[in-house]
Short mmCIF file of C-alpha atoms in Angstrom, two decimals:
data_model
loop_
_atom_site.label_atom_id
_atom_site.label_comp_id
_atom_site.label_asym_id
_atom_site.label_seq_id
_atom_site.Cartn_x
_atom_site.Cartn_y
_atom_site.Cartn_z
CA MET A 1 -13.65 12.22 7.81
CA PHE A 2 -13.95 8.53 7.24
CA PHE A 3 -15.06 7.17 3.89
CA THR A 4 -17.77 5.23 5.91
CA SER A 5 -19.14 8.55 7.64
CA VAL A 6 -22.15 10.52 6.48
CA ASN A 7 -20.10 13.56 6.30
CA PHE A 8 -18.08 11.97 3.49
CA GLY A 9 -21.24 10.94 1.69
CA LEU A 10 -22.49 14.65 1.97
CA PHE A 11 -19.05 16.03 0.79
CA ILE A 12 -18.65 13.51 -2.20
CA ALA A 13 -22.38 14.16 -3.33
CA CYS A 14 -21.73 18.04 -3.17
CA LEU A 15 -18.26 17.69 -4.99
CA LEU A 16 -20.05 15.74 -7.63
CA ILE A 17 -22.58 18.09 -8.17
CA GLY A 18 -20.31 20.97 -8.33
CA TYR A 19 -17.66 19.12 -10.54
CA TYR A 20 -20.21 18.39 -13.40
CA THR A 21 -21.88 21.83 -13.30
CA ILE A 22 -18.77 24.17 -13.16
CA PHE A 23 -17.01 25.09 -16.23
CA ARG A 24 -14.98 22.09 -17.35
CA LYS A 25 -11.76 24.01 -17.30
CA PHE A 26 -12.01 24.83 -13.52
CA GLN A 27 -12.77 21.14 -12.60
CA TRP A 28 -9.17 20.45 -11.45
CA GLN A 29 -9.18 23.62 -9.16
CA LEU A 30 -12.38 22.51 -7.55
CA LEU A 31 -10.57 19.19 -6.84
CA LEU A 32 -7.83 20.88 -5.30
CA ILE A 33 -10.15 22.89 -3.00
CA GLY A 34 -12.28 19.91 -2.10
CA SER A 35 -9.14 17.95 -1.43
CA PHE A 36 -7.86 20.58 1.06
CA PHE A 37 -11.23 20.76 2.40
CA PHE A 38 -11.26 17.10 2.90
CA TYR A 39 -7.83 17.25 4.61
CA ALA A 40 -8.71 20.10 6.98
CA PHE A 41 -11.29 17.60 8.87
CA SER A 42 -8.18 15.66 9.91
CA GLY A 43 -6.80 18.68 11.74
CA PHE A 44 -6.05 22.15 10.47
CA SER A 45 -2.35 22.01 11.62
CA ASN A 46 -2.02 18.89 9.33
CA LEU A 47 -2.43 21.26 6.51
CA ILE A 48 0.71 22.75 7.32
CA TYR A 49 2.64 19.49 7.06
CA ILE A 50 1.13 18.69 3.13
CA SER A 51 1.73 22.40 2.22
CA VAL A 52 5.29 22.29 3.23
CA THR A 53 5.83 18.94 1.29
CA ILE A 54 4.11 20.55 -1.66
CA CYS A 55 6.05 23.88 -1.79
CA SER A 56 9.46 22.14 -0.86
CA THR A 57 9.06 19.66 -3.67
CA TRP A 58 7.81 22.04 -6.45
CA PHE A 59 10.51 24.44 -5.41
CA ALA A 60 13.21 21.69 -5.65
CA SER A 61 11.78 20.29 -8.96
CA ARG A 62 11.76 23.83 -10.42
CA GLN A 63 15.48 24.39 -9.85
CA ILE A 64 16.30 20.80 -11.17
CA SER A 65 14.59 21.69 -14.36
CA ARG A 66 16.12 24.97 -14.74
CA LEU A 67 19.57 23.60 -14.38
CA ARG A 68 18.62 21.09 -16.92
CA LEU A 69 17.13 23.73 -19.12
CA LYS A 70 20.53 25.85 -18.62
CA GLN A 71 22.67 22.95 -19.58
CA LYS A 72 20.93 22.29 -22.76
CA GLN A 73 21.10 26.02 -23.81
CA PHE A 74 24.57 26.24 -22.97
CA VAL A 75 25.57 23.15 -25.15
CA GLU A 76 23.67 24.52 -28.08
CA LYS A 77 25.34 27.94 -27.80
CA ASN A 78 28.68 26.45 -27.49
CA HIS A 79 29.10 24.13 -30.44
CA ASP A 80 33.07 24.51 -30.39
CA LEU A 81 33.47 23.09 -26.78
CA SER A 82 35.44 20.01 -26.73
CA LYS A 83 33.98 16.75 -25.62
CA GLU A 84 35.92 17.00 -22.14
CA ASP A 85 34.54 20.53 -21.60
CA LYS A 86 30.84 19.46 -22.07
CA LYS A 87 31.39 16.33 -19.93
CA ALA A 88 32.68 18.55 -17.26
CA TYR A 89 30.18 21.27 -17.45
CA LYS A 90 27.43 18.43 -17.41
CA ALA A 91 29.02 16.84 -14.21
CA THR A 92 28.91 20.30 -12.60
CA VAL A 93 25.23 20.70 -13.45
CA ASN A 94 24.30 17.15 -12.37
CA LYS A 95 26.05 17.72 -8.92
CA ARG A 96 23.95 20.74 -8.39
CA GLN A 97 20.73 18.85 -9.42
CA LYS A 98 21.83 16.16 -7.06
CA MET A 99 21.99 18.65 -4.21
CA TRP A 100 18.51 19.89 -4.90
CA LEU A 101 17.42 16.28 -5.01
CA ALA A 102 19.15 15.35 -1.74
CA PHE A 103 17.77 18.62 0.07
CA CYS A 104 14.20 17.77 -1.16
CA LEU A 105 14.57 13.96 -0.07
CA LEU A 106 16.51 14.71 3.24
CA PHE A 107 14.08 17.47 4.35
CA ASN A 108 10.77 15.87 3.74
CA PHE A 109 11.78 12.32 4.82
CA ALA A 110 12.99 14.09 8.10
CA ILE A 111 9.44 15.57 8.63
CA LEU A 112 7.98 11.98 8.21
CA ALA A 113 11.00 10.64 10.45
CA VAL A 114 10.43 13.18 13.25
CA VAL A 115 6.31 13.08 13.51
CA LYS A 116 6.60 9.25 12.91
CA TYR A 117 9.45 7.79 14.58
CA THR A 118 10.65 10.18 17.45
CA ASP A 119 8.53 8.39 20.30
CA PHE A 120 9.80 4.85 18.97
CA VAL A 121 13.34 6.11 19.16
CA ILE A 122 12.85 7.65 22.73
CA ARG A 123 10.94 4.29 23.94
CA ASN A 124 13.95 2.08 22.83
CA THR A 125 16.42 4.63 24.16
CA ASN A 126 14.65 4.51 27.45
CA MET A 127 14.60 0.69 27.35
CA ILE A 128 18.39 0.30 26.46
CA THR A 129 19.92 3.05 28.87
CA ASP A 130 17.36 2.96 31.42
CA THR A 131 16.71 6.85 31.05
CA GLY A 132 13.43 8.36 31.36
CA PHE A 133 12.74 10.66 28.30
CA GLU A 134 9.29 11.71 27.94
CA PRO A 135 7.52 10.78 24.71
CA VAL A 136 6.74 13.67 22.33
CA ASN A 137 3.47 12.44 21.27
CA PHE A 138 3.35 14.10 17.90
CA LEU A 139 -0.01 13.74 16.10
CA LEU A 140 0.47 11.81 12.88
CA PRO A 141 -0.83 13.71 9.95
CA MET A 142 -3.44 11.39 8.03
CA GLY A 143 -1.65 9.69 5.10
CA ILE A 144 1.83 11.47 5.46
CA SER A 145 3.50 8.14 4.53
CA PHE A 146 1.67 8.02 1.24
CA TYR A 147 1.80 11.67 0.16
CA THR A 148 5.44 11.73 1.27
CA PHE A 149 6.57 8.85 -0.85
CA GLN A 150 4.29 9.91 -3.83
CA THR A 151 5.94 13.49 -3.97
CA MET A 152 9.45 11.88 -3.49
CA GLY A 153 8.82 9.48 -6.33
CA TYR A 154 7.83 12.55 -8.02
CA ILE A 155 11.16 14.56 -7.43
CA ILE A 156 13.17 11.59 -8.24
CA ASP A 157 11.51 11.05 -11.56
CA VAL A 158 12.17 14.86 -12.36
CA TYR A 159 15.94 14.25 -11.46
CA ARG A 160 16.22 11.31 -13.70
CA GLY A 161 14.82 13.52 -16.70
CA ALA A 162 10.96 13.31 -16.38
CA GLU A 163 9.26 16.75 -17.00
CA ASP A 164 8.33 18.79 -13.97
CA GLU A 165 5.17 20.45 -13.35
CA PRO A 166 5.40 24.24 -13.33
CA ASN A 167 2.22 25.15 -11.77
CA ILE A 168 2.50 24.62 -7.98
CA PHE A 169 -1.37 24.12 -7.76
CA LYS A 170 -1.35 21.32 -9.92
CA LEU A 171 1.38 19.70 -8.09
CA GLY A 172 -0.54 20.27 -4.87
CA LEU A 173 -3.64 18.52 -6.33
CA PHE A 174 -1.34 15.60 -7.44
CA THR A 175 -0.26 15.34 -3.50
CA SER A 176 -3.49 15.81 -2.07
CA PHE A 177 -6.20 14.26 -4.26
CA PHE A 178 -8.52 13.25 -1.50
CA PRO A 179 -9.60 9.60 -2.61
CA GLN A 180 -6.14 8.19 -2.43
CA LEU A 181 -5.03 10.47 0.49
CA ILE A 182 -6.09 8.00 3.14
CA GLN A 183 -4.47 4.73 2.16
CA GLY A 184 -3.16 5.05 -1.56
CA PRO A 185 -2.51 3.86 -4.10
CA ILE A 186 0.81 5.64 -4.59
CA SER A 187 0.59 7.27 -7.89
CA ARG A 188 3.07 8.32 -10.22
CA PHE A 189 2.69 11.84 -11.63
CA GLY A 190 3.20 10.70 -15.18
CA ASP A 191 0.36 8.32 -14.84
CA LEU A 192 -2.18 10.14 -12.81
CA LYS A 193 -1.88 13.73 -14.71
CA LYS A 194 -3.14 12.18 -17.87
CA THR A 195 -6.76 12.09 -16.57
CA LEU A 196 -6.40 14.49 -13.33
CA PHE A 197 -5.81 17.88 -14.94
CA SER A 198 -8.09 16.80 -18.02
CA GLN A 199 -11.55 18.32 -18.67
CA HIS A 200 -14.22 15.72 -18.21
CA LYS A 201 -17.83 15.51 -19.58
CA PHE A 202 -20.47 13.58 -17.44
CA SER A 203 -20.69 10.19 -18.78
CA PHE A 204 -23.54 8.05 -17.13
CA GLU A 205 -21.75 4.61 -18.08
CA VAL A 206 -18.58 5.94 -16.45
CA PHE A 207 -20.36 7.35 -13.52
CA GLN A 208 -22.24 4.08 -12.97
CA SER A 209 -19.11 2.11 -13.15
CA GLY A 210 -17.35 4.00 -10.67
CA LEU A 211 -20.33 3.95 -8.42
CA ALA A 212 -20.55 -0.08 -8.78
CA ARG A 213 -16.85 0.00 -7.60
CA VAL A 214 -17.65 2.43 -4.86
CA VAL A 215 -20.42 0.14 -3.65
CA TRP A 216 -18.64 -3.04 -4.04
CA GLY A 217 -15.87 -1.48 -1.68
CA PHE A 218 -18.48 -0.46 0.97
CA PHE A 219 -19.76 -4.04 1.04
CA LYS A 220 -16.38 -5.50 1.53
CA LYS A 221 -15.53 -2.97 4.38
CA LEU A 222 -18.75 -2.81 6.21
CA VAL A 223 -20.38 -6.50 5.54
CA VAL A 224 -17.15 -8.36 5.96
CA ALA A 225 -14.16 -6.40 7.39
CA ASP A 226 -15.92 -4.48 10.29
CA ARG A 227 -17.87 -7.56 11.35
CA MET A 228 -14.77 -9.78 11.45
CA MET A 229 -12.88 -7.10 13.38
CA ILE A 230 -15.45 -7.44 16.21
CA VAL A 231 -14.59 -11.15 16.45
CA LEU A 232 -10.65 -10.44 16.24
CA ARG A 233 -10.80 -7.70 18.94
CA ALA A 234 -12.61 -10.29 21.27
CA LEU A 235 -9.77 -12.96 20.46
CA VAL A 236 -6.94 -10.59 21.12
CA ALA A 237 -8.39 -8.93 24.16
CA THR A 238 -8.16 -12.17 26.32
CA PRO A 239 -5.50 -14.09 24.59
CA GLY A 240 -4.72 -16.26 27.61
CA GLU A 241 -8.18 -17.77 26.94
CA TYR A 242 -7.97 -17.91 23.25
CA THR A 243 -4.77 -19.96 22.59
CA GLY A 244 -4.02 -22.94 20.41
CA VAL A 245 -6.88 -23.80 17.91
CA TYR A 246 -8.15 -20.16 18.21
CA VAL A 247 -4.78 -18.81 17.06
CA ILE A 248 -5.34 -20.70 13.75
CA PHE A 249 -8.75 -18.76 13.62
CA THR A 250 -7.23 -15.56 14.56
CA VAL A 251 -4.66 -15.88 11.59
CA LEU A 252 -7.28 -16.66 9.21
CA PHE A 253 -9.78 -14.03 10.15
CA TYR A 254 -7.29 -11.21 10.38
CA ALA A 255 -6.05 -12.28 6.54
CA ILE A 256 -9.67 -12.12 5.42
CA ALA A 257 -10.65 -8.98 7.31
CA LEU A 258 -7.44 -7.09 6.31
CA TYR A 259 -7.98 -8.07 2.59
CA ALA A 260 -11.67 -6.91 2.79
CA ASP A 261 -10.75 -3.86 4.65
CA PHE A 262 -7.73 -2.77 2.52
CA THR A 263 -9.25 -3.68 -1.07
CA GLY A 264 -12.61 -2.26 -0.12
CA GLY A 265 -10.98 1.21 0.60
CA ILE A 266 -8.96 0.82 -2.62
CA ASP A 267 -12.50 -0.05 -4.47
CA ILE A 268 -13.74 3.23 -3.03
CA THR A 269 -10.85 5.41 -4.06
CA ILE A 270 -10.58 3.93 -7.47
CA GLY A 271 -14.57 4.07 -7.65
CA ILE A 272 -14.55 7.65 -6.77
CA ALA A 273 -11.83 8.74 -9.06
CA ARG A 274 -13.80 6.89 -11.96
CA MET A 275 -17.02 8.86 -11.00
CA LEU A 276 -14.72 12.04 -11.58
CA GLY A 277 -13.36 10.75 -14.80
CA ILE A 278 -10.00 10.11 -13.30
CA THR A 279 -8.00 6.99 -13.78
CA VAL A 280 -6.13 5.72 -10.69
CA LYS A 281 -3.83 2.33 -11.01
CA GLU A 282 -4.99 -0.86 -9.45
CA ASN A 283 -3.37 -1.77 -6.33
CA PHE A 284 -4.33 -5.43 -6.00
CA ASN A 285 -4.28 -8.52 -8.35
CA ARG A 286 -5.98 -11.30 -6.48
CA PRO A 287 -3.19 -11.91 -4.06
CA PHE A 288 -4.59 -14.81 -2.31
CA TYR A 289 -4.21 -16.75 -5.89
CA ALA A 290 -0.16 -16.33 -5.43
CA THR A 291 2.02 -19.33 -5.54
CA SER A 292 4.93 -17.91 -3.92
CA THR A 293 5.93 -15.08 -1.59
CA ALA A 294 7.36 -13.01 -4.19
CA ASP A 295 4.22 -13.69 -6.34
CA TYR A 296 2.22 -12.46 -3.57
CA TRP A 297 4.03 -9.32 -3.26
CA ARG A 298 3.65 -8.55 -7.08
CA ARG A 299 -0.06 -8.77 -6.40
CA TRP A 300 -0.57 -7.00 -2.88
CA HIS A 301 -0.19 -3.15 -2.48
CA ILE A 302 1.32 -3.05 -5.81
CA THR A 303 2.01 0.40 -6.07
CA MET A 304 3.86 0.45 -2.55
CA GLY A 305 6.20 -2.57 -4.09
CA THR A 306 6.96 -0.87 -7.37
CA TRP A 307 7.94 2.29 -5.35
CA PHE A 308 10.25 0.36 -3.17
CA LYS A 309 11.43 -1.47 -5.85
CA ASP A 310 12.13 1.45 -8.37
CA TYR A 311 13.35 4.10 -5.75
CA LEU A 312 15.13 2.03 -3.21
CA PHE A 313 16.14 -1.57 -4.18
CA TYR A 314 17.50 -0.94 -7.67
CA PRO A 315 19.45 2.46 -6.50
CA ILE A 316 21.07 0.33 -3.57
CA SER A 317 21.90 -2.48 -5.74
CA ALA A 318 23.65 -0.41 -8.24
CA SER A 319 25.19 2.08 -5.81
CA ARG A 320 29.01 2.26 -5.48
CA PRO A 321 29.25 0.79 -1.96
CA MET A 322 27.24 -2.11 -3.08
CA LEU A 323 29.04 -2.55 -6.14
CA ARG A 324 32.43 -2.70 -4.22
CA PHE A 325 30.67 -5.13 -1.75
CA PHE A 326 29.75 -7.15 -4.89
CA LYS A 327 33.41 -7.50 -6.01
CA TRP A 328 34.58 -8.35 -2.41
CA SER A 329 31.99 -11.03 -1.89
CA LYS A 330 32.67 -12.87 -5.20
CA MET A 331 36.47 -12.66 -4.42
CA ILE A 332 35.75 -14.06 -0.73
CA LEU A 333 32.88 -16.51 -1.34
CA GLY A 334 33.14 -17.52 -5.10
CA GLU A 335 31.41 -16.52 -8.23
CA LYS A 336 28.11 -18.37 -7.60
CA LEU A 337 27.44 -17.24 -4.09
CA GLY A 338 29.43 -14.06 -4.02
CA LYS A 339 27.20 -12.39 -6.83
CA ARG A 340 23.85 -13.35 -5.00
CA ILE A 341 24.86 -11.96 -1.42
CA PRO A 342 24.83 -8.22 -2.40
CA ILE A 343 21.20 -8.94 -3.99
CA TYR A 344 20.25 -10.47 -0.62
CA VAL A 345 21.54 -7.85 1.28
CA SER A 346 19.62 -5.17 -0.93
CA THR A 347 16.54 -7.30 -0.41
CA MET A 348 16.92 -7.28 3.25
CA ILE A 349 17.47 -3.46 3.64
CA LEU A 350 14.37 -3.01 1.24
CA TRP A 351 12.12 -5.25 3.49
CA PHE A 352 13.57 -3.44 6.74
CA ALA A 353 12.43 0.05 5.20
CA THR A 354 9.16 -1.66 4.00
CA GLY A 355 8.56 -2.78 7.72
CA LEU A 356 9.65 0.41 9.20
CA TRP A 357 7.37 2.47 6.51
CA HIS A 358 4.22 0.57 7.96
CA GLY A 359 4.81 1.78 11.48
CA ALA A 360 7.25 2.45 14.30
CA GLU A 361 6.97 -0.52 16.26
CA TRP A 362 9.13 -3.63 16.44
CA HIS A 363 6.58 -6.13 15.04
CA PHE A 364 6.31 -4.28 11.96
CA ILE A 365 10.10 -4.42 11.42
CA VAL A 366 10.00 -8.07 12.18
CA TRP A 367 7.18 -8.61 9.67
CA GLY A 368 9.33 -6.89 7.06
CA LEU A 369 12.46 -8.87 7.78
CA ALA A 370 10.48 -12.23 7.88
CA ASN A 371 9.29 -11.56 4.22
CA GLY A 372 12.71 -10.77 3.25
CA ILE A 373 14.05 -13.81 4.86
CA VAL A 374 11.40 -15.93 3.19
CA ILE A 375 12.18 -14.50 -0.21
CA VAL A 376 15.90 -15.11 0.34
CA ILE A 377 15.40 -18.69 1.37
CA SER A 378 12.88 -19.22 -1.50
CA GLU A 379 15.75 -17.95 -3.99
CA GLU A 380 18.29 -20.12 -2.44
CA LEU A 381 16.08 -23.19 -2.62
CA LYS A 382 15.47 -22.85 -6.55
CA PRO A 383 17.82 -25.18 -7.64
CA LEU A 384 16.33 -27.82 -5.26
CA TYR A 385 12.74 -26.86 -6.67
CA ALA A 386 14.21 -27.32 -10.33
CA MET A 387 15.38 -30.82 -9.48
CA PHE A 388 11.87 -31.78 -7.82
CA HIS A 389 10.10 -30.53 -10.84
CA LYS A 390 12.48 -32.33 -13.21
CA ARG A 391 11.91 -35.69 -11.21
CA PHE A 392 8.24 -35.65 -10.78
CA SER A 393 6.99 -33.06 -13.26
CA VAL A 394 3.84 -31.97 -11.06
CA GLY A 395 4.13 -28.09 -12.16
CA ASP A 396 1.33 -28.32 -14.52
CA ARG A 397 -0.86 -30.24 -12.16
CA VAL A 398 -3.98 -28.52 -10.58
CA TRP A 399 -3.54 -30.08 -7.27
CA TYR A 400 0.15 -28.85 -6.97
CA HIS A 401 -0.95 -25.44 -8.08
CA GLY A 402 -3.72 -25.52 -5.37
CA PHE A 403 -0.95 -26.66 -2.87
CA GLN A 404 1.38 -23.55 -3.92
CA VAL A 405 -1.69 -21.11 -3.29
CA PHE A 406 -2.45 -22.82 0.00
CA ARG A 407 1.14 -22.83 1.30
CA THR A 408 1.58 -19.17 0.26
CA PHE A 409 -1.75 -18.04 1.66
CA TRP A 410 -1.09 -19.53 5.10
CA LEU A 411 2.68 -18.38 5.22
CA MET A 412 1.88 -14.77 4.48
CA SER A 413 -1.03 -14.90 6.83
CA LEU A 414 0.97 -16.22 9.76
CA ILE A 415 3.62 -13.45 9.21
CA ARG A 416 0.60 -10.89 8.77
CA THR A 417 -0.50 -11.78 12.50
CA LEU A 418 2.51 -9.82 13.97
CA ASP A 419 0.14 -6.95 13.46
CA VAL A 420 -2.47 -8.55 15.80
CA TYR A 421 -1.00 -9.36 19.19
CA ALA A 422 0.32 -7.00 21.56
CA ASN A 423 4.25 -7.73 20.52
CA VAL A 424 6.62 -10.03 18.81
CA ARG A 425 7.26 -12.28 21.90
CA HIS A 426 3.62 -12.46 22.42
CA THR A 427 2.90 -13.43 18.80
CA PHE A 428 5.67 -16.29 18.97
CA ARG A 429 4.23 -17.65 22.29
CA MET A 430 0.70 -17.81 20.70
CA TYR A 431 2.11 -19.62 17.61
CA TRP A 432 3.75 -22.07 20.17
CA SER A 433 0.55 -22.83 21.80
CA VAL A 434 -0.73 -24.26 18.64
CA LEU A 435 1.99 -26.99 19.01
CA THR A 436 1.71 -27.42 22.78
CA ASP A 437 -1.90 -26.56 23.63
CA PHE A 438 -4.05 -27.05 20.71
CA GLY A 439 -7.31 -27.21 22.93
CA TRP A 440 -9.54 -28.90 20.20
CA ASP A 441 -11.94 -30.15 22.94
CA ARG A 442 -12.26 -26.64 24.32
CA PHE A 443 -12.96 -25.33 20.93
CA LEU A 444 -15.79 -28.11 20.44
CA HIS A 445 -17.22 -26.87 23.73
CA LYS A 446 -17.03 -23.20 23.44
CA GLY A 447 -16.77 -22.60 19.73
CA PHE A 448 -17.17 -19.11 18.65
CA SER A 449 -19.70 -17.97 21.27
CA GLY A 450 -18.80 -14.98 23.37
CA LEU A 451 -16.83 -13.43 20.47
CA GLY A 452 -19.22 -10.50 19.83
CA ILE A 453 -21.46 -11.73 17.00
CA ASP A 454 -24.23 -14.36 17.07
CA TYR A 455 -24.45 -17.41 14.67
CA VAL A 456 -26.52 -15.70 12.35
CA GLU A 457 -23.76 -13.03 11.74
CA TYR A 458 -21.42 -15.78 11.04
CA ILE A 459 -23.54 -16.79 8.32
CA VAL A 460 -23.81 -13.57 6.80
CA VAL A 461 -20.01 -13.10 6.80
CA SER A 462 -19.47 -16.67 5.49
CA ILE A 463 -21.83 -16.06 2.64
CA SER A 464 -20.18 -12.64 1.95
CA ILE A 465 -16.63 -14.10 2.03
CA PHE A 466 -17.84 -16.69 -0.45
CA VAL A 467 -19.25 -14.10 -2.69
CA MET A 468 -15.67 -12.29 -2.66
CA ILE A 469 -14.08 -15.50 -3.40
CA THR A 470 -16.37 -16.16 -6.33
CA VAL A 471 -15.78 -12.93 -7.61
CA GLY A 472 -11.89 -13.24 -7.37
CA PHE A 473 -12.50 -16.66 -9.22
CA PHE A 474 -14.09 -15.15 -12.11
CA HIS A 475 -11.80 -12.27 -12.53
CA TYR A 476 -8.81 -14.78 -12.07
CA ASN A 477 -10.28 -16.84 -14.92
CA LYS A 478 -11.17 -14.02 -17.08
CA LYS A 479 -14.50 -15.40 -17.33
CA ILE A 480 -16.69 -12.36 -16.43
CA GLU A 481 -15.64 -8.83 -15.39
CA PHE A 482 -17.96 -8.28 -12.27
CA LEU A 483 -17.68 -4.67 -12.35
CA SER A 484 -17.70 -4.12 -16.03
CA LEU A 485 -21.17 -5.31 -16.80
CA LYS A 486 -23.89 -3.88 -19.27
CA PRO A 487 -25.27 -0.76 -17.57
CA ASP A 488 -28.86 -2.65 -16.98
CA TYR A 489 -27.02 -5.70 -15.02
CA ARG A 490 -24.73 -3.16 -13.46
CA CYS A 491 -27.82 -1.25 -12.28
CA VAL A 492 -29.21 -4.48 -10.58
CA LEU A 493 -25.68 -5.26 -8.98
CA ILE A 494 -25.51 -1.79 -7.49
CA THR A 495 -29.15 -2.06 -6.17
CA LEU A 496 -28.42 -5.67 -4.71
CA LEU A 497 -25.20 -4.58 -3.02
CA VAL A 498 -26.92 -1.38 -1.49
CA PHE A 499 -29.76 -3.44 -0.13
CA ALA A 500 -26.90 -6.08 1.17
CA ILE A 501 -25.00 -3.12 2.96
CA ILE A 502 -28.21 -1.57 4.39
CA ILE A 503 -29.51 -4.85 5.86
CA PHE A 504 -26.30 -6.66 6.78
CA GLY A 505 -23.69 -3.70 7.30
CA VAL A 506 -22.00 -3.14 10.64
CA TYR A 507 -23.11 0.47 11.39
CA GLY A 508 -25.54 2.45 13.11
CA TYR A 509 -26.73 3.72 16.65
CA GLY A 510 -23.92 2.62 19.32
CA PHE A 511 -21.58 1.45 16.54
CA ASP A 512 -18.11 3.06 16.58
CA SER A 513 -17.23 3.34 13.02
CA GLN A 514 -13.82 1.72 12.24
CA GLN A 515 -11.31 3.64 10.25
CA PHE A 516 -9.56 1.94 7.39
CA ILE A 517 -6.59 -0.36 8.87
CA TYR A 518 -4.03 1.45 6.60
CA ASN A 519 -5.31 4.93 7.69
CA GLN A 520 -2.54 4.91 10.34
CA PHE A 521 0.10 4.74 7.78
#
């Protein structure tokens, strides 16, 4: 059930009516039923996967909490124990807790690995060994990467001392909450539970604010992203024809289309949650205003980045093997370089995992590693940057800030284009064509004709992009909160956006509604 489908509109309307007319103490139970009903549309068999994740995570978390409580009671009852005995008992309990944590992580990540990466392994095995294993063709359950990471973050937090959720149905709602099930954000239980299980009285202002966010998301998706995807599909369908200068436009168009698509979906998610009185964390912070790769990833898909940082990067960096490697590298490479190498190794592992999380294809892995390499190189060049700024003092100049933003945008967009073409090798051939076969004359002769939309639609999408840029600029400079206007102004805004979607949106008879790009993860 796509967000952009009529079925979803009917579903959310019925749910909202029921949500605010039912007794408020039953609101979260209705959300649980609604979330499972929504997920059933992706396939009833997929309910088995998410139910197994919920049950295994709940059971393991209860065992970890039970052991923690048992340890506390044991210490309270045995005051005369020596410090060594208490330490030994604590170590025994911690070992058992770690076993439950390991079971939960291995079990659920194994499910994710099997359904998502089995065919990837088979394809590469066939290629390397010249064997002929048949692909399994597992149907990837919708949102499995998102809900697996979300629940595994929860079990790690419980192991680290956070309070667990004794009610399995509440944990089930946290895992399956339908607005964020498709493409995130990846929420933390401690954050989401504050409003997810609370009783909510209808508030017109809160409801209207959420509706404005939803409509804004649909505007970005239907007016901008889906229209630009028509052009992108035409550019990629016959890549031999659209080389050189067209590659630059492909890079630019995909960057904008992906941003409009992904942020549009997140706007819809946050807006629906807000209409229900529930607060979901923001997932973007104007990434195209970033001045470096690291800054970009602090702004783009924020919840994914913080998940990898908190649950992968820091544990790897502080692990015993990495600490031993740290000592060895300092001894062999010297103090300065030696202490940086383990951090860089952890960084590359993190970005390899990030690429693999995005998909079972080499272009995702190369995309992840490319981001890691750029970040490592940037760290190594920091002394040169410092010398440059000391010599020329341009850091506070507007033009230099603009250069940094421009540089980061194009660098990130170039790397992102690995998603677009058929494979990694072909992507680099297309990059090379910009240098060897720019074809400016060919572009002046043909332009953008034959790419699926006419000049009027190019004007529509250009104006729509300008609107997005303007909104981003106002937010960036804190001059106006576009979606936090007074109710009367917000009503006018919603009306204008609805009419823009109706008149200029890409939908209707003969149109194959496009799922959100991040649905595949």
